[in-house]
Coordinates of C-alpha atoms (C1' of nucleotides) in Angstrom, one line a residue:
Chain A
X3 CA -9.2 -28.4 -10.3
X4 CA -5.7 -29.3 -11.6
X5 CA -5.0 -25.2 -12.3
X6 CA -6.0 -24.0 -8.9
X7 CA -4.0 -26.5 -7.3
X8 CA -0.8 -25.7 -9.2
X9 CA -1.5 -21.9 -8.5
X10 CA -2.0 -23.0 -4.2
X11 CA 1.2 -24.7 -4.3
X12 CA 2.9 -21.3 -6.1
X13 CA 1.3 -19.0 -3.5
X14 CA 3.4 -21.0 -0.7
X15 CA 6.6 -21.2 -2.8
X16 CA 6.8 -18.2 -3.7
X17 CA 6.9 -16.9 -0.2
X18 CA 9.4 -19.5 -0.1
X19 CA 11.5 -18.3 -2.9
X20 CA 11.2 -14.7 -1.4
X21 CA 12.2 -15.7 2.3
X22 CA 15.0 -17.6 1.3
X23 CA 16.4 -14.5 -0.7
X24 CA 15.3 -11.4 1.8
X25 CA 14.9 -13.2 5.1
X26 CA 12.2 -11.9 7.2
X27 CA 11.7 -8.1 6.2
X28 CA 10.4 -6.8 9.0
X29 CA 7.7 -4.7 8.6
X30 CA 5.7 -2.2 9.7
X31 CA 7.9 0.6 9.3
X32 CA 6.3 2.6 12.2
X33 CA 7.3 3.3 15.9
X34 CA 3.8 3.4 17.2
X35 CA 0.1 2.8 16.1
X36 CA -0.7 6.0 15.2
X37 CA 2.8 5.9 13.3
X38 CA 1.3 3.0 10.7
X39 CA -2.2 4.6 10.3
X40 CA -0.4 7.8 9.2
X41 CA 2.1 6.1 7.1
X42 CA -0.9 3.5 5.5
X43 CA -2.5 7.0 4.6
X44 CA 0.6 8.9 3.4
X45 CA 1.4 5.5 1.3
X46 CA -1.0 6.0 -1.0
X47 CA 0.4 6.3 -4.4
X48 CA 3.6 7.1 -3.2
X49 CA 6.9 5.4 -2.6
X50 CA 7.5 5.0 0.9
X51 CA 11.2 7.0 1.1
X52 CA 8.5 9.9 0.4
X53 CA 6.8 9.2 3.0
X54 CA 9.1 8.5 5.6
X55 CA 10.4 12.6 4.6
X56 CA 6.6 13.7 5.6
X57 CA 7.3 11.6 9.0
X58 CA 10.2 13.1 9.7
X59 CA 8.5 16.5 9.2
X60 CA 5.7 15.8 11.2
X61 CA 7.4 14.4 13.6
X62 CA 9.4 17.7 13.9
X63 CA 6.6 20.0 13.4
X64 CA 5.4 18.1 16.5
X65 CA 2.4 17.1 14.8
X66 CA 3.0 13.2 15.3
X67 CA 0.1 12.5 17.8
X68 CA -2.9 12.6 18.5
X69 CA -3.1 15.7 19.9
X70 CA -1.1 17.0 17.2
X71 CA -2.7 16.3 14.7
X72 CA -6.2 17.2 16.5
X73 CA -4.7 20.8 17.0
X74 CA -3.0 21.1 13.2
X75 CA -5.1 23.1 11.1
X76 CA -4.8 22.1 7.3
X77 CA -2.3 24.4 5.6
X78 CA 0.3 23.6 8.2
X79 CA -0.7 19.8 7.9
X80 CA -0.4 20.0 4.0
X81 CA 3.3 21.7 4.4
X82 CA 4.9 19.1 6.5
X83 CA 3.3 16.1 4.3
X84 CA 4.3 17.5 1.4
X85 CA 6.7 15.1 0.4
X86 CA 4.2 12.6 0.3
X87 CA 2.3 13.8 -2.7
X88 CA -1.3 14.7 -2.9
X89 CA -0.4 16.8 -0.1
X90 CA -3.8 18.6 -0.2
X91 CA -5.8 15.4 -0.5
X92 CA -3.9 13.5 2.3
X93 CA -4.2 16.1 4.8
X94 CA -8.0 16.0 4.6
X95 CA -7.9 12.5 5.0
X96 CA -5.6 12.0 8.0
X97 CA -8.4 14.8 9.6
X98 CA -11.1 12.4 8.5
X99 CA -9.1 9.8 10.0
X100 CA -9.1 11.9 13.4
X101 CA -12.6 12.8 13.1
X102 CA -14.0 9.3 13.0
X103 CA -11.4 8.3 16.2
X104 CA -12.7 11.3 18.2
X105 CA -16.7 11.0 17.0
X106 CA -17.0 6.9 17.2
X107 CA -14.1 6.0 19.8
X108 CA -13.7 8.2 21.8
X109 CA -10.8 9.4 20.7
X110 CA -8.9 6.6 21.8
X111 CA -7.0 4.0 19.6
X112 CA -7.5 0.9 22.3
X113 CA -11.5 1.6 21.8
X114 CA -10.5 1.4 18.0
X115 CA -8.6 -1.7 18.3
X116 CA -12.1 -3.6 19.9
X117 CA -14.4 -4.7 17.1
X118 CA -14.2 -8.0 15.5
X119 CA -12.2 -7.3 12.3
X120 CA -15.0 -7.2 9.5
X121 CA -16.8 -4.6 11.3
X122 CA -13.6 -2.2 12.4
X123 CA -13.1 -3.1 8.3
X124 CA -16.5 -1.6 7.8
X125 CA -16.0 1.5 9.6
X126 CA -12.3 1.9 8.3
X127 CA -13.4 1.9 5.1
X128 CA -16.5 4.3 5.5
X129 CA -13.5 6.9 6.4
X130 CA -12.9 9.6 3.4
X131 CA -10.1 8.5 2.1
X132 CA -9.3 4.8 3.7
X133 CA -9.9 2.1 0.2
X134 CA -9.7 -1.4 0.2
X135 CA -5.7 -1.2 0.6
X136 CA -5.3 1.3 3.6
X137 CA -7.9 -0.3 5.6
X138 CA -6.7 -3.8 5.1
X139 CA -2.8 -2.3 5.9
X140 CA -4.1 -0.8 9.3
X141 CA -5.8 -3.7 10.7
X142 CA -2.6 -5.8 9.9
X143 CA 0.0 -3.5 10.6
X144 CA -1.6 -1.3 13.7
X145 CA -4.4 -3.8 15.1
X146 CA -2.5 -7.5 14.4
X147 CA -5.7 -8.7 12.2
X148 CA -5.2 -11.5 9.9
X149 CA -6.1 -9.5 6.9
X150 CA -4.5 -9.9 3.2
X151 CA -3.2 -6.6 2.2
X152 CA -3.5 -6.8 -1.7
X153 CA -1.2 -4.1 -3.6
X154 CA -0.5 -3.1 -7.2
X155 CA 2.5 -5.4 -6.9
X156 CA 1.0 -8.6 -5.5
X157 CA -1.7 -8.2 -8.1
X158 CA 1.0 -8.3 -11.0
X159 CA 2.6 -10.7 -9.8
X160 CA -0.3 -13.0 -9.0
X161 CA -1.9 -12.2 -12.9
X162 CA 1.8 -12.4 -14.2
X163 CA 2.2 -15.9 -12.8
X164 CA -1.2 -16.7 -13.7
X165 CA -2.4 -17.4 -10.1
X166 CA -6.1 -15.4 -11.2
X167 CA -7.7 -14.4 -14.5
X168 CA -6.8 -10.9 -15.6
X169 CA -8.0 -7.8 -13.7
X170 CA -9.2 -9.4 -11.2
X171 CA -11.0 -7.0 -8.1
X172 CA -9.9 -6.4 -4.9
X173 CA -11.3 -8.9 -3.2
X174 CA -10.6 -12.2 -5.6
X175 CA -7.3 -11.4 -4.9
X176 CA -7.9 -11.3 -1.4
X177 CA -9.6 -14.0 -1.3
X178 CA -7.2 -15.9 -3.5
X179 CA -4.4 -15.4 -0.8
X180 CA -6.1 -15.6 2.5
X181 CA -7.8 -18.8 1.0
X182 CA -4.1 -20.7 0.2
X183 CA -2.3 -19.3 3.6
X184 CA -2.5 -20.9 6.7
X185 CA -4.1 -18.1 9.1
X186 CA -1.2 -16.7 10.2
X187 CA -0.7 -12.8 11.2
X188 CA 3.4 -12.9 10.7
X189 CA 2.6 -14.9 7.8
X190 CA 0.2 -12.3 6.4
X191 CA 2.7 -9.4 7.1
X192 CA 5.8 -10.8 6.1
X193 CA 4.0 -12.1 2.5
X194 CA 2.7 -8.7 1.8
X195 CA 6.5 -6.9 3.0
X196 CA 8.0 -9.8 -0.1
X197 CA 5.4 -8.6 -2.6
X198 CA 6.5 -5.1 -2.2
X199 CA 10.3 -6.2 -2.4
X200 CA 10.0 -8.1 -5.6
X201 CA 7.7 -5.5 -7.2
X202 CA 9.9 -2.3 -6.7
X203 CA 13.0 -4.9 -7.8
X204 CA 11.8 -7.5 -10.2
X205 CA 8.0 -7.5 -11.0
X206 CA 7.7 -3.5 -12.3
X207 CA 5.6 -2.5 -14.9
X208 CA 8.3 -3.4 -17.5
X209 CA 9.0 -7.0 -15.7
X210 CA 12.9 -7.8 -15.3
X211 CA 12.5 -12.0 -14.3
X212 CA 16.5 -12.3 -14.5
X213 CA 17.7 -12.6 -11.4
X214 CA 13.8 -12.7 -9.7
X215 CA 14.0 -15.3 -6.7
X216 CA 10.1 -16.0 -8.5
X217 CA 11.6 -16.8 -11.8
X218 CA 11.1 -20.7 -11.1
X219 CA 7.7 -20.4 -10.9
X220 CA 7.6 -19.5 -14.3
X221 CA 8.6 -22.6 -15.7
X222 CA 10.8 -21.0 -18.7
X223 CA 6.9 -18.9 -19.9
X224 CA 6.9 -15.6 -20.4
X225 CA 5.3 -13.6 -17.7
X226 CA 1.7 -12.8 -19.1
X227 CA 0.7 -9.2 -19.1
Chain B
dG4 C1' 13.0 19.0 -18.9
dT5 C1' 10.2 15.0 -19.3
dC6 C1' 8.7 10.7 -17.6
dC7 C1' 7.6 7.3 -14.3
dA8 C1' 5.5 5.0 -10.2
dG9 C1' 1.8 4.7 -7.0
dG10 C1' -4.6 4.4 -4.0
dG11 C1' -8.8 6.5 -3.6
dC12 C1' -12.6 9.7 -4.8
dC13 C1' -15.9 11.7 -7.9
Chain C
dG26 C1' -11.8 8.1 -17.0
dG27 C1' -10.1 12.3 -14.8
dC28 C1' -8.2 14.3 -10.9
dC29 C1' -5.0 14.6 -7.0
dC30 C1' 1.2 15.2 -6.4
dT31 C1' 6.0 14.3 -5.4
dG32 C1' 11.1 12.7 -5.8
dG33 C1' 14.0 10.2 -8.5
dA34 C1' 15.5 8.2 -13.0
dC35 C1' 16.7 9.3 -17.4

DNA sequence: GTCCAGGGCC
DNA sequence: GGCCCTGGAC
């Protein structure tokens, strides 16, 4: 098990690497609970200066709530996320969101915040519209749950560095982090924070290792695809 | 003006 | 695999 030992060792350097360079990043970018959930949602697919624009305008709108968004109907929710992209699409979802809060807890986000994490997991992820990603970002970011968030840019950096075999799912990759880390919840959110820093800088689709604080890890190979 | 990046559903 | 969408880079 030579290989997988190599590829441990990486997982913890390059956090390493990336802490040395960036500091702690300090993440979630979100005032309140409900804040993250609807940024998690609005995320999707987009680049978060987008959605920190449909924020703004929802916030504005005074649609930033609970009770805000309860009371928006659709085509005035779709209008102030637009900047988000998939305007149409989110708005449903951050509805579907509010519809499982209201019919399951309550309404209330501390009734959310009770299950043990693999069942809130469960019912996060039987939402329309909450994946893999989104529900693993809202029990990190909003509930404090040690769970792995897994993006496009931690999985091309973990295939690029050969840490897993190619297209690997979801949940190998999960599993291939939360496995190597030590079970820490600042740890968790501070590792997924680097992995969206060096993949909007360094590890894009076209990969640009000069000047990558991960470049080491490399040991002078070419990234594979 | 065209192209690119980025999760989830069907 | 196709569809949903935008702002920013070129």
């Amino acid at each position: 098990m030579a290989v997988r030992l190599v590829h441990c060792r990486d997982i913890h350097r390059a956090y390493r690497l990336l802490h040395a360079r960036n500091g702690l990043l300090g993440w979630w970018p979100g005032r309140t609970r409900l804040e993250i959930i609807v940024g998690a949602i609005l995320t999707q697919n987009t680049a978060w200066t987008n959605v920190e624009k449909a924020i703004r305008a929802l916030r504005a709108a005074r649609l930033l709530s609970l009770r805000g968004l309860r009371s928006a109907g659709l085509p005035e929710l779709e209008e102030a996320i637009r900047p988000s992209g998939y305007f149409r699409q989110k708005a449903r979802k951050l509805k579907a969101f509010l519809t499982c809060l209201d019919d399951d807890f309550g309404g209330r986000l501390n009734r959310m915040a009770r299950p043990a994490t693999p069942e809130l997991r469960e019912r996060l992820l039987a939402i329309w519209g909450i994946g893999p990603e989104t529900a693993d970002s809202v029990l990190l970011y909003a509930f404090n749950r040690r769970t792995f968030v897994v993006d496009t840019y931690t999985k091309r950096v973990a295939c690029r560095h050969g840490w897993i075999r190619p297209n690997p799912s979801y949940d190998d990759l999960q599993a291939l982090f939360s496995r190597h880390l030590p079970e820490d919840v600042p740890l968790y959110n501070d590792y997924h924070a680097q992995m969206v820093w060096v993949g909007k800088h360094y590890c894009r689709t076209k990969p640009q290792c000069e000047g990558c604080p991960l470049k080491p890890l490399l040991l002078g190979r070419p990234p594979e695809a």
